[in-house]
PDB file of C-alpha atoms in Angstrom:
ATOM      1  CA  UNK O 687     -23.646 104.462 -22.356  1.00 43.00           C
ATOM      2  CA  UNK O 688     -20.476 104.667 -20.059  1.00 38.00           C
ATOM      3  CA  UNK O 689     -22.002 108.063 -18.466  1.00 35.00           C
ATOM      4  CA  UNK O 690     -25.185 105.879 -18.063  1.00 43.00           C
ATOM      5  CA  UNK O 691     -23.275 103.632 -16.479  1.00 44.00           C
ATOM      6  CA  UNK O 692     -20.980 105.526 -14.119  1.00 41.00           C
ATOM      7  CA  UNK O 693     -24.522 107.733 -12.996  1.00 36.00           C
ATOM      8  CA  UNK O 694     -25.789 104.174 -12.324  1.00 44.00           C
ATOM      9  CA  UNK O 695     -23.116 103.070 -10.440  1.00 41.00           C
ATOM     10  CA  UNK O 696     -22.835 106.433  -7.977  1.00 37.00           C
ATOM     11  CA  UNK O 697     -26.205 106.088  -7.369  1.00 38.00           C
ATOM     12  CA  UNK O 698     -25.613 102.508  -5.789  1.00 40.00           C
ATOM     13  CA  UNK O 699     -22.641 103.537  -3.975  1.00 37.00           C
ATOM     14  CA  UNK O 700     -24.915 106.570  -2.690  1.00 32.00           C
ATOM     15  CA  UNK O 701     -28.003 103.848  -2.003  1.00 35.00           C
ATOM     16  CA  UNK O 702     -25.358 101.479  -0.289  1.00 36.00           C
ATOM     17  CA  UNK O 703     -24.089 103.714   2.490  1.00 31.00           C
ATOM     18  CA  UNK O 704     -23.321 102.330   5.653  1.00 35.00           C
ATOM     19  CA  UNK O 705     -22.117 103.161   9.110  1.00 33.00           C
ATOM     20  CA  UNK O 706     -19.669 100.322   9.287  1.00 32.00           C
ATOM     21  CA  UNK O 707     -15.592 100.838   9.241  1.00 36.00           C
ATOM     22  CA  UNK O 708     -13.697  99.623   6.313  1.00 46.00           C
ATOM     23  CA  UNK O 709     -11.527  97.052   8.127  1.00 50.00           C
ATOM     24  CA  UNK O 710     -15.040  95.611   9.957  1.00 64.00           C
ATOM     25  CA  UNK O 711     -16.861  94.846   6.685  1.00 84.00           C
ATOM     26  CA  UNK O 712     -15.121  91.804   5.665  1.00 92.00           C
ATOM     27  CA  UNK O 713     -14.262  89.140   9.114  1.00 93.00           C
ATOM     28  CA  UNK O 714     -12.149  86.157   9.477  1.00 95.00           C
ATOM     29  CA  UNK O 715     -14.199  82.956   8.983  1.00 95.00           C
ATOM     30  CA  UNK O 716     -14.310  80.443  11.911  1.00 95.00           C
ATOM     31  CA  UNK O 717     -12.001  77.546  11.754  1.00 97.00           C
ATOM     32  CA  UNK O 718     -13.392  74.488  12.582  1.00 97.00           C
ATOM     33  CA  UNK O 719     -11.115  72.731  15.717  1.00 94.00           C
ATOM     34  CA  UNK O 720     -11.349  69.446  13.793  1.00 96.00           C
ATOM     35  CA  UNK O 721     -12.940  67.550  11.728  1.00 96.00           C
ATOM     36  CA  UNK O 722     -14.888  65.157  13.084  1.00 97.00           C
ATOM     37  CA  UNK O 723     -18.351  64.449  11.884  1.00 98.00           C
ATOM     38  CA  UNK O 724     -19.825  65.770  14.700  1.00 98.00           C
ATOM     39  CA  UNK O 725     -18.316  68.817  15.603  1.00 98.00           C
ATOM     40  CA  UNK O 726     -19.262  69.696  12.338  1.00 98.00           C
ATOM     41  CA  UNK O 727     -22.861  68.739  12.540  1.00 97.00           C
ATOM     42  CA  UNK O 728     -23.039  70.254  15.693  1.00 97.00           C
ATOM     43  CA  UNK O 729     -21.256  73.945  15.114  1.00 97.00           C
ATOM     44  CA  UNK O 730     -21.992  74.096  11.438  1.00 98.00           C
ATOM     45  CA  UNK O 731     -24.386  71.786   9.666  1.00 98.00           C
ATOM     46  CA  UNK O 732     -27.329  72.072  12.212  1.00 97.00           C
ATOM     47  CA  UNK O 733     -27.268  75.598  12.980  1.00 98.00           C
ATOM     48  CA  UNK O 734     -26.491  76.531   9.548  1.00 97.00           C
ATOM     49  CA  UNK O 735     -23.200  78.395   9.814  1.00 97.00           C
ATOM     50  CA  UNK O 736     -20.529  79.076   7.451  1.00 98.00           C
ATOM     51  CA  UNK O 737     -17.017  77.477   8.603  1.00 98.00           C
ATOM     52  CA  UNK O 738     -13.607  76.434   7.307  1.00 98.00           C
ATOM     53  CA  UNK O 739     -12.436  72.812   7.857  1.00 98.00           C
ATOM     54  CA  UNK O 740      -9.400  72.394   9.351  1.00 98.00           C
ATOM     55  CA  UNK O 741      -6.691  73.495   7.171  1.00 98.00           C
ATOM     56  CA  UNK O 742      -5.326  70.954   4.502  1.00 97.00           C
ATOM     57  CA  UNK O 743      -8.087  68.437   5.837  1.00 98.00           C
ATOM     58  CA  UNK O 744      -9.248  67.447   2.084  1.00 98.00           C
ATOM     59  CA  UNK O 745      -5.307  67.478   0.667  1.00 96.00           C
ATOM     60  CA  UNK O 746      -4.862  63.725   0.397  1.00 96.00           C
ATOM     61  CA  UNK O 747      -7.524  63.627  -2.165  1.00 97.00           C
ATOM     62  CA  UNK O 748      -6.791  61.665  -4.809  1.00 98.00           C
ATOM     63  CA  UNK O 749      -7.693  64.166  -7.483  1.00 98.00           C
ATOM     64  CA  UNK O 750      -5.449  66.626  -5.191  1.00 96.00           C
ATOM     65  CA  UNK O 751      -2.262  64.241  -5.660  1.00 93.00           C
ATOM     66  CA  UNK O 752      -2.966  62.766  -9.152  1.00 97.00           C
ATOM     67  CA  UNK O 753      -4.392  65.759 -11.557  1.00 97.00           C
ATOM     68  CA  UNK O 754      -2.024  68.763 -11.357  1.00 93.00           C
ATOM     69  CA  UNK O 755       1.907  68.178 -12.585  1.00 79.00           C
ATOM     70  CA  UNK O 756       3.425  70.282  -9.551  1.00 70.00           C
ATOM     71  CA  UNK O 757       2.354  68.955  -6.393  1.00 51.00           C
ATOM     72  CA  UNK O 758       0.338  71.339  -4.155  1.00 47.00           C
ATOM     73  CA  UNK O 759       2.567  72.817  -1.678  1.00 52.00           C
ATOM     74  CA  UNK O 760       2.630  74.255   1.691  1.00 48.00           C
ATOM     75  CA  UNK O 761       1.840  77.454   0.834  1.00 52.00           C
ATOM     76  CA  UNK O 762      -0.708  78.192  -1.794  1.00 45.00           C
ATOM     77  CA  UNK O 763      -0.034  76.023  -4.962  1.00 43.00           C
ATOM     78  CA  UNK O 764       1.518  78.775  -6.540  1.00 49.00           C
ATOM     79  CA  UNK O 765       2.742  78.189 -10.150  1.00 81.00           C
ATOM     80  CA  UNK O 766       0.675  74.264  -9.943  1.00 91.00           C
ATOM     81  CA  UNK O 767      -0.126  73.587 -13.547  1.00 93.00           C
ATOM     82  CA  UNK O 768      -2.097  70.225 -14.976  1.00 96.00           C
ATOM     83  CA  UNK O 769      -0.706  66.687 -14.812  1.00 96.00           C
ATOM     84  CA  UNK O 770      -1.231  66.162 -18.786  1.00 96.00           C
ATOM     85  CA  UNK O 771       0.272  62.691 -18.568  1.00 96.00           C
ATOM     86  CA  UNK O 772      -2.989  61.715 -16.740  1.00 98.00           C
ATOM     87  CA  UNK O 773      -6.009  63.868 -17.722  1.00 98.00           C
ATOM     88  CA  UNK O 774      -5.218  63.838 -21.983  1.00 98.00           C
ATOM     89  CA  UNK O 775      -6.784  60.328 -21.163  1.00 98.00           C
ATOM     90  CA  UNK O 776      -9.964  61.870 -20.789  1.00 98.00           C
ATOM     91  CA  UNK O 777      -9.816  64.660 -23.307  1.00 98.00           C
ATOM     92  CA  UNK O 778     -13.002  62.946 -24.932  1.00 98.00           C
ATOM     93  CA  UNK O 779     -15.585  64.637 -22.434  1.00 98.00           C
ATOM     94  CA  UNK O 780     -17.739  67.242 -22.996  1.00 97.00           C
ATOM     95  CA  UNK O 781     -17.429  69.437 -20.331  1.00 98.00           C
ATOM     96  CA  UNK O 782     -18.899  73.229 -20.048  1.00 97.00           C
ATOM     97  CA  UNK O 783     -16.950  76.082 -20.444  1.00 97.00           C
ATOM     98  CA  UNK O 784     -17.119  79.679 -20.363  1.00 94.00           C
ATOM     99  CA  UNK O 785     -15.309  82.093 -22.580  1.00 92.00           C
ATOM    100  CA  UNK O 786     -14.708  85.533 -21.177  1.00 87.00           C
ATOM    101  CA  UNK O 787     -13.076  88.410 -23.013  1.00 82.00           C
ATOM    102  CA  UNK O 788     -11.070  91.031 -19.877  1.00 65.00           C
ATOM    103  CA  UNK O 789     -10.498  94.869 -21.636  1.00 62.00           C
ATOM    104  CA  UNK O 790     -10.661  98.217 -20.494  1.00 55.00           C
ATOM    105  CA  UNK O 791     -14.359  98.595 -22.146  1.00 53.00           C
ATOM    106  CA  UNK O 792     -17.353  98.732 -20.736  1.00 52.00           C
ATOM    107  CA  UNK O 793     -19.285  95.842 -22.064  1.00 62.00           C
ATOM    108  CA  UNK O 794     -16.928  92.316 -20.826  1.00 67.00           C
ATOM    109  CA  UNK O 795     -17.698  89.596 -23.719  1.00 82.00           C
ATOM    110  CA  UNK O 796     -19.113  86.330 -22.646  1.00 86.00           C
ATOM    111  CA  UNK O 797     -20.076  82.623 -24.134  1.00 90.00           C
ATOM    112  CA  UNK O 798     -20.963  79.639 -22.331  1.00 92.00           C
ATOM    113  CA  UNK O 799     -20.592  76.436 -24.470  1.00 95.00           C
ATOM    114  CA  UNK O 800     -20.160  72.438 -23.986  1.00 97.00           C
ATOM    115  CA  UNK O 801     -16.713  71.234 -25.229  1.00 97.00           C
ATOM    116  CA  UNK O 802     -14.412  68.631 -25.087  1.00 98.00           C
ATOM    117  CA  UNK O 803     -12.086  68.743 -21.607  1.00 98.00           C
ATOM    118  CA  UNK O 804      -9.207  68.404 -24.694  1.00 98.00           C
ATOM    119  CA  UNK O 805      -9.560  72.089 -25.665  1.00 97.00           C
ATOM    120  CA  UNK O 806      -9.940  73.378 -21.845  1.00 97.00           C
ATOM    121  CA  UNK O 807      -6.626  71.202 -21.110  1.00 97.00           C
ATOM    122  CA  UNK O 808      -4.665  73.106 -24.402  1.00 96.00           C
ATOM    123  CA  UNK O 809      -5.776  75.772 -23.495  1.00 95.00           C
ATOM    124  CA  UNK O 810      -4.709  75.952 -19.944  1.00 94.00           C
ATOM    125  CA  UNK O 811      -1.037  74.604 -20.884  1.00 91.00           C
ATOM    126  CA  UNK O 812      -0.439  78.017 -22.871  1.00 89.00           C
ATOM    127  CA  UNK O 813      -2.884  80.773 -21.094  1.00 83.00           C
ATOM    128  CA  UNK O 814      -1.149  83.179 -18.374  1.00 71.00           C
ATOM    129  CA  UNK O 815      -2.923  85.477 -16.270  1.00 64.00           C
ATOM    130  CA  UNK O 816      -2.689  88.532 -18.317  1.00 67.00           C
ATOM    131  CA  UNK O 817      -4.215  87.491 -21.076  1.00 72.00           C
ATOM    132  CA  UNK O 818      -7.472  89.326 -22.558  1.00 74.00           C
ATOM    133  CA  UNK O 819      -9.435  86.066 -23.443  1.00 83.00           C
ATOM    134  CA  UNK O 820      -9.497  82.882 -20.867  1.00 88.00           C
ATOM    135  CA  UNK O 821     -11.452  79.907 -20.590  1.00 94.00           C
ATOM    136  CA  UNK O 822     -13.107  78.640 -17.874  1.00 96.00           C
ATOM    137  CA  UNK O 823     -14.561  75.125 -16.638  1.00 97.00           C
ATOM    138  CA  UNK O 824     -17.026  76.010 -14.385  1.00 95.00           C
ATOM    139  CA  UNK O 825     -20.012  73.878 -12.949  1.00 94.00           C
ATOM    140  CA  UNK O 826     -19.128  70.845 -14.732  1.00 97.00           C
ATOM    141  CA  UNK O 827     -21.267  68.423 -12.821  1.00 97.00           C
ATOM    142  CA  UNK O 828     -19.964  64.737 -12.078  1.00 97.00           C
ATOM    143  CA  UNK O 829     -22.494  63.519 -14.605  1.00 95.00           C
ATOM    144  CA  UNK O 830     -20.327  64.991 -17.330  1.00 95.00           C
ATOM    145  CA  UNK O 831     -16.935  63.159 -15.964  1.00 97.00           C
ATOM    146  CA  UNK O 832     -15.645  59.869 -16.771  1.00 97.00           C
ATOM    147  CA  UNK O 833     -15.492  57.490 -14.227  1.00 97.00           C
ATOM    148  CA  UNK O 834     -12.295  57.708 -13.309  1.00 98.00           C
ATOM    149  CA  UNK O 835     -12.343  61.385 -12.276  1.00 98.00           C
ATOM    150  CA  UNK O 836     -14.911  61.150 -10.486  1.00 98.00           C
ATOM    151  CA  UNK O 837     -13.339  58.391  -8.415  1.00 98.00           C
ATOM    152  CA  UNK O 838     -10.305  61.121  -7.520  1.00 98.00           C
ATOM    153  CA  UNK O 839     -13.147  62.703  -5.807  1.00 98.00           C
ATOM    154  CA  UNK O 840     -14.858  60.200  -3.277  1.00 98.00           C
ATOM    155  CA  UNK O 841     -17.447  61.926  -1.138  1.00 98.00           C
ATOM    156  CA  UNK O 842     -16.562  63.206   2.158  1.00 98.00           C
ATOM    157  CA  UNK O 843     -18.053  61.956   5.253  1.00 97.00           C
ATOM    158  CA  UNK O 844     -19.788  65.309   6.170  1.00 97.00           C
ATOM    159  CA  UNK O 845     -21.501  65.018   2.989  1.00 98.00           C
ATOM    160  CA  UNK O 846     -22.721  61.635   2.990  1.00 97.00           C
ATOM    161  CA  UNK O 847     -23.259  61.860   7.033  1.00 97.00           C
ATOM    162  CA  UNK O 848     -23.923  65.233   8.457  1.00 97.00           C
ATOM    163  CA  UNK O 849     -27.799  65.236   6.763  1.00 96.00           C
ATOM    164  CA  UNK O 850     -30.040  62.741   4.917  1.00 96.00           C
ATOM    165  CA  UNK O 851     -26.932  61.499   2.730  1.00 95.00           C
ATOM    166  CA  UNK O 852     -28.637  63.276  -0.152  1.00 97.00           C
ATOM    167  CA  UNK O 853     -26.231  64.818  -2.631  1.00 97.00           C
ATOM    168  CA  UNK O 854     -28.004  67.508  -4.801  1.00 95.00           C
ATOM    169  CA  UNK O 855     -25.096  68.014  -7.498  1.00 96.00           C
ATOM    170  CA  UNK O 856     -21.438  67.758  -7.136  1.00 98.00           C
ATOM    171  CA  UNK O 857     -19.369  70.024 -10.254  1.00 98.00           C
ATOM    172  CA  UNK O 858     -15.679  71.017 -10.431  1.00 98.00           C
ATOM    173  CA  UNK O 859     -14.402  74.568 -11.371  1.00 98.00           C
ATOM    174  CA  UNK O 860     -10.893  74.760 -12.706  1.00 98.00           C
ATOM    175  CA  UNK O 861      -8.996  78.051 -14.550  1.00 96.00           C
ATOM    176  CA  UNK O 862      -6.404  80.262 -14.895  1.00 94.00           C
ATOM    177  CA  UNK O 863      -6.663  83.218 -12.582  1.00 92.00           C
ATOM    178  CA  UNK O 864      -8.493  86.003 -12.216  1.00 90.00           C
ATOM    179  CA  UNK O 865     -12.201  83.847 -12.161  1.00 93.00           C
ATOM    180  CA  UNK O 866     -14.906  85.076 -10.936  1.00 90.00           C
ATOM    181  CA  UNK O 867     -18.081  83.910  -9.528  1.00 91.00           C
ATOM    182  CA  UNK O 868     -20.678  86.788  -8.653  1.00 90.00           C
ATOM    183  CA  UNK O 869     -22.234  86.635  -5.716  1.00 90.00           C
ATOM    184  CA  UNK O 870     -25.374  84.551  -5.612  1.00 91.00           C
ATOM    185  CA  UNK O 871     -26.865  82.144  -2.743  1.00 92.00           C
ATOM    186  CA  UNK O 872     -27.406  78.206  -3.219  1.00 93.00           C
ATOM    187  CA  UNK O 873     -30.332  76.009  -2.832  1.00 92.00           C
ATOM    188  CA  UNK O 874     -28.979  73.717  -0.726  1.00 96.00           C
ATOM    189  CA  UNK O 875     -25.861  73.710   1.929  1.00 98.00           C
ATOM    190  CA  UNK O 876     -22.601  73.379   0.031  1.00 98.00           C
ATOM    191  CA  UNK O 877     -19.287  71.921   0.743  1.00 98.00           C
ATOM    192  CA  UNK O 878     -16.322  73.495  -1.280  1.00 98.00           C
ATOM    193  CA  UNK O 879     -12.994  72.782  -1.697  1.00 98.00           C
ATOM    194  CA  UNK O 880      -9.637  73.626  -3.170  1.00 98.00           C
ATOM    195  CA  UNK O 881      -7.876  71.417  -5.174  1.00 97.00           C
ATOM    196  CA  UNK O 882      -5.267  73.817  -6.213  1.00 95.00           C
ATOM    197  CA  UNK O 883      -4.250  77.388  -6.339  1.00 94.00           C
ATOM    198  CA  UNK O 884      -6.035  79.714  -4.426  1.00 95.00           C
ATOM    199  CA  UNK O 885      -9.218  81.603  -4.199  1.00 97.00           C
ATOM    200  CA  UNK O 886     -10.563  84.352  -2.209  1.00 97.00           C
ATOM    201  CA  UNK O 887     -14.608  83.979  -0.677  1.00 98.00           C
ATOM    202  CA  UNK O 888     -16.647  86.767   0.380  1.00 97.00           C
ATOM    203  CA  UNK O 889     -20.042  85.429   2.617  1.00 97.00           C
ATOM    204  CA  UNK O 890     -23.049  87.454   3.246  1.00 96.00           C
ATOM    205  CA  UNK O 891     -25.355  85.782   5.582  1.00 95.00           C
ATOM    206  CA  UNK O 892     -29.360  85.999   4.064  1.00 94.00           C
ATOM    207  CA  UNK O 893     -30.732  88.923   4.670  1.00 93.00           C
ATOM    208  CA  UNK O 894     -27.090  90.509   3.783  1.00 92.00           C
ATOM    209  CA  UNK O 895     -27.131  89.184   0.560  1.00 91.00           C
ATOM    210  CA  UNK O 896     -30.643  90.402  -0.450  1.00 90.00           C
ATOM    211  CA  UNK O 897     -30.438  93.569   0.627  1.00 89.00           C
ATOM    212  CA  UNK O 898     -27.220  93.830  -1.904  1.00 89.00           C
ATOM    213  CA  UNK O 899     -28.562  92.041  -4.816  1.00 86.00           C
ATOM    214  CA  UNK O 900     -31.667  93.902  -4.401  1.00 87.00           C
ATOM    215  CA  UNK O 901     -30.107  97.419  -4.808  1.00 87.00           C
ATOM    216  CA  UNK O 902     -28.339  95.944  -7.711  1.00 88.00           C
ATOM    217  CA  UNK O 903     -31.430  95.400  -9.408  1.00 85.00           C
ATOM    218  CA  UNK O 904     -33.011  98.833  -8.369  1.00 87.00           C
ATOM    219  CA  UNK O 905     -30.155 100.372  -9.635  1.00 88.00           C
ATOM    220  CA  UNK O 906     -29.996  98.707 -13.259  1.00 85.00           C
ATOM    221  CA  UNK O 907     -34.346  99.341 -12.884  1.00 85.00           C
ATOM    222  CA  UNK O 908     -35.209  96.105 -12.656  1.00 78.00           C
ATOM    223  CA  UNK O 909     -36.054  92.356 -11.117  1.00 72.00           C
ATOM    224  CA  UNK O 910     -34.019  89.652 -11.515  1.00 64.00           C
ATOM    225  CA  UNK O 911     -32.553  86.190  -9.886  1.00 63.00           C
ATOM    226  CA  UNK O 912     -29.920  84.944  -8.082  1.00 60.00           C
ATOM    227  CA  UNK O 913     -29.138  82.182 -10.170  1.00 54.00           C
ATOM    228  CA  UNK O 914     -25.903  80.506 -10.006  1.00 54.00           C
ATOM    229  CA  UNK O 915     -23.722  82.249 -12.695  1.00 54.00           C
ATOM    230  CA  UNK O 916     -26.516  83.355 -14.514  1.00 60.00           C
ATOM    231  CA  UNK O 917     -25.189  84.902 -18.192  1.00 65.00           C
ATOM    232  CA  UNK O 918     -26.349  88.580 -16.922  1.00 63.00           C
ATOM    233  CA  UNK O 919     -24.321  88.807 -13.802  1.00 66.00           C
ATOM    234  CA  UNK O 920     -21.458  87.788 -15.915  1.00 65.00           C
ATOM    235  CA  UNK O 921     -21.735  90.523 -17.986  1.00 67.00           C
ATOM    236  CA  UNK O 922     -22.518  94.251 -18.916  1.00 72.00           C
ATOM    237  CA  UNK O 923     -23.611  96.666 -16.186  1.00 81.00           C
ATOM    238  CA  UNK O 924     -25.413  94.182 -13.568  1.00 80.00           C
ATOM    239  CA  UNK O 925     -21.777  92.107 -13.408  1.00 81.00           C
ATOM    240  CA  UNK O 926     -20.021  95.810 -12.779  1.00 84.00           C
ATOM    241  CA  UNK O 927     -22.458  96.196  -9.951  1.00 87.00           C
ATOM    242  CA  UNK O 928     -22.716  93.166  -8.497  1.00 86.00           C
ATOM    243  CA  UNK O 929     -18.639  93.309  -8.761  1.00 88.00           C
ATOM    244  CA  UNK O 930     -18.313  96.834  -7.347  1.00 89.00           C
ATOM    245  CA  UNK O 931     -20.632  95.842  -4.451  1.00 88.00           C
ATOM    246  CA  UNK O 932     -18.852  93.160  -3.063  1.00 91.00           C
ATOM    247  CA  UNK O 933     -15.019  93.502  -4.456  1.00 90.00           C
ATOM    248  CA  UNK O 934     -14.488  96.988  -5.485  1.00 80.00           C
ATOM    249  CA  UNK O 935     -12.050  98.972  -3.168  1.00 59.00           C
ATOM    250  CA  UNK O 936     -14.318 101.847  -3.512  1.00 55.00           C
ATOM    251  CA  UNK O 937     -17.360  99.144  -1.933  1.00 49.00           C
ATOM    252  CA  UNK O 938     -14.867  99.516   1.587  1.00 50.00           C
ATOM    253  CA  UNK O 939     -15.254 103.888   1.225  1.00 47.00           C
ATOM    254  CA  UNK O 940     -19.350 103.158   0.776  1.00 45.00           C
ATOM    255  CA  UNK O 941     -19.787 100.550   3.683  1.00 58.00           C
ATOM    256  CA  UNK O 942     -21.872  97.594   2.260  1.00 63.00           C
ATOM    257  CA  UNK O 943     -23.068  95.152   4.918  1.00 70.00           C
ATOM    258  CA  UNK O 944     -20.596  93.237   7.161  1.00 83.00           C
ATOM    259  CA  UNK O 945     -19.825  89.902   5.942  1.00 94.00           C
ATOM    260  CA  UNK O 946     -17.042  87.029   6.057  1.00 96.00           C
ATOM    261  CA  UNK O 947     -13.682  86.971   4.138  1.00 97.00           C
ATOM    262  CA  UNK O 948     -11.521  83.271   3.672  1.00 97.00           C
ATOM    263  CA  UNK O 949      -8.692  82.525   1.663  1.00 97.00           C
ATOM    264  CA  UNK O 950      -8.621  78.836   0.696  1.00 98.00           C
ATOM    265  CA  UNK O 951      -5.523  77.189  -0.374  1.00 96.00           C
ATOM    266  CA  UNK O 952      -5.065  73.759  -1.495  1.00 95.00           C
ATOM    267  CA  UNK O 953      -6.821  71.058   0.438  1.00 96.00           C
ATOM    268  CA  UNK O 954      -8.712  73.685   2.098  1.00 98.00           C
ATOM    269  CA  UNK O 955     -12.654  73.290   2.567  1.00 98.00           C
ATOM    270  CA  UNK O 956     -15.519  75.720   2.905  1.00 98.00           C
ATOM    271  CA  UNK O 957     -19.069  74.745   4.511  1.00 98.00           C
ATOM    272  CA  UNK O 958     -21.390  77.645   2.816  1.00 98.00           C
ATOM    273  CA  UNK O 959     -25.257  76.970   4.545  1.00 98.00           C
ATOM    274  CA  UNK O 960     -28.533  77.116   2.277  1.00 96.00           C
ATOM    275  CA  UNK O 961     -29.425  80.639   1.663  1.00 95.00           C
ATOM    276  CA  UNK O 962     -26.346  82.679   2.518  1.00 97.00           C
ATOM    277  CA  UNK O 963     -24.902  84.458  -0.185  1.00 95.00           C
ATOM    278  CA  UNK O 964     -20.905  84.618  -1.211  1.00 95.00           C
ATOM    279  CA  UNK O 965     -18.360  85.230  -4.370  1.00 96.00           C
ATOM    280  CA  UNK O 966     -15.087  83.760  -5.219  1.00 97.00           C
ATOM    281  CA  UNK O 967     -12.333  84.955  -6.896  1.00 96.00           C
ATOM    282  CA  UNK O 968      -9.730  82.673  -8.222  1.00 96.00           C
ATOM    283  CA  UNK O 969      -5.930  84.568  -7.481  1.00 94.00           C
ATOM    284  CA  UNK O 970      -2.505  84.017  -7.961  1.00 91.00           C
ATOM    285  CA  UNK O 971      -0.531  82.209 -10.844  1.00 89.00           C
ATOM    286  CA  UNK O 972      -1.143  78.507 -12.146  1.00 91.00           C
ATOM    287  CA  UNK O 973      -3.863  76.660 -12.469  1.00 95.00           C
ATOM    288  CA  UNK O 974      -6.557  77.480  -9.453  1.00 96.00           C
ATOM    289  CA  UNK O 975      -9.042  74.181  -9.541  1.00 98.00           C
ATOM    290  CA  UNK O 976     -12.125  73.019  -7.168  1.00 98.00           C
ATOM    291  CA  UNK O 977     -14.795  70.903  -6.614  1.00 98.00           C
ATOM    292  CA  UNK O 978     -17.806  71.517  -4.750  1.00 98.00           C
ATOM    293  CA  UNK O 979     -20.968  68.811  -2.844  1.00 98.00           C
ATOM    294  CA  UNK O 980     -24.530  70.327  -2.732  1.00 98.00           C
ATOM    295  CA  UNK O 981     -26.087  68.323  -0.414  1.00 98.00           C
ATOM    296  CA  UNK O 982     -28.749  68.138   2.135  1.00 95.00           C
TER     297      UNK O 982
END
């Protein structure tokens, strides 16, 4: 199985050359010069560009100031861990959460489950980043929240504004670091942000991004989707690939296609356009937490 595997992955890195340099794979993302509705619509939403805000522009968020014990800082929320005191009150809500099992083997173990926030929230008070097992509360969509919560997270003008006003899904994400979110492309334009901690993004633009996820599947000899987190790209060879293709060190020696690279700290926010593919890591230690707007 693991020479299977290692064939399998030589033969991508062999199927993924490219002429590019190392340090030219992986640009700066454009910072937007403010953030006023229409500067946005104008260099972002309507020509369907990936951008960072201004930096810091969502921190007053309520759900910035009220969830997380140590207030966000200056530099990257380093250390932040959860305001107990204020979220046990909602303990009661089933929320969806993924288990994932980190070791030196091969095969990475993986569960995806709905639970009550109370066992994410006990959870995340004791975990530390070297740990083997970690949860993870990914994609849990506003519908799941109690109304409170969702109140620490009005929506932003450039959501409501920039297009129709029609808002696809809104979820938050919130762990203990490393996460991981393979790289997959959205249905509709997407607005993310950092609520604490820090996370890396790596953006393909379309055609980018299918070229890469389709030498994935020719690799592992077969079709598959993009899906948002679906359970085979978080796990088993396809998640090694898809891993190796965008984040591996060795991806830099093989040249993949040039894309964007943005750290986002707390009270950052990302504009990711329909169709263009990315995957974020969650780094550093504390508690890294988000929230994201599909919208149209």
């Amino acid at each position: 199985m693991i020479l299977r595997q290692s064939l399998r992955l030589a033969s991508l890195r062999f199927l993924s050359y490219r002429p590019y340099s190392s340090a030219s794979r992986w640009r700066p993302m454009k910072e937007l010069q403010d953030g006023h509705l229409e500067t946005f619509r104008n260099e972002a939403f309507v020509p369907s560009k990936p951008i960072l805000l201004p930096r810091k522009h969502f921190f007053e968020l309520p759900a910035v100031q009220k969830w997380f014990l140590t207030p966000p800082t200056e530099d990257d929320g380093a250390g932040t861990t959860l305001n107990r005191n204020y979220l046990d009150q909602f303990g009661n809500a089933v929320v969806p959460l993924e288990f994932t099992k980190l070791s030196s083997e091969s095969e990475a173990t993986f569960h995806r489950a709905e639970a009550p926030l109370a066992i994410f929230l006990q959870w995340a008070s004791l975990a530390s980043t070297d740990i083997e097992g970690r949860l993870y509360l990914a994609q849990a969509p506003f519908t799941s929240l109690p109304k409170d919560m969702v109140d620490d997270l009005p929506t932003p003008e450039i959501v409501s504004k920039a297009g129709t006003g029609d808002i696809y899904d809104t979820n938050i994400w919130m762990g203990i670091p490393p996460t991981y979110t393979p790289i997959h492309r959205d249905p509709n334009p997407n607005l993310f942000v950092q609520l604490a901690g820090k996370k890396v993004v790596r953006i393909l633009e379309p055609e980018a991004g299918d070229e890469v996820f389709a030498r994935v599947q020719q690799a592992l000899g077969k079709s598959g989707s993009a899906a948002l987190r679906g359970e085979d790209m978080m796990k088993g060879e396809e998640r090694q690939l898809l891993e190796a293709e965008i984040w591996d060190v060795a991806s830099n020696a093989y040249q993949g296609p040039a894309g964007y690279e943005v750290d986002v700290n707390v009270g950052d926010g990302l504009f990711i356009p329909k169709g263009w593919w990315h995957s974020i890591k969650g780094i550093g230690e504390g508690v890294t937490a988000s929230v994201n707007w599909w919208f149209r």
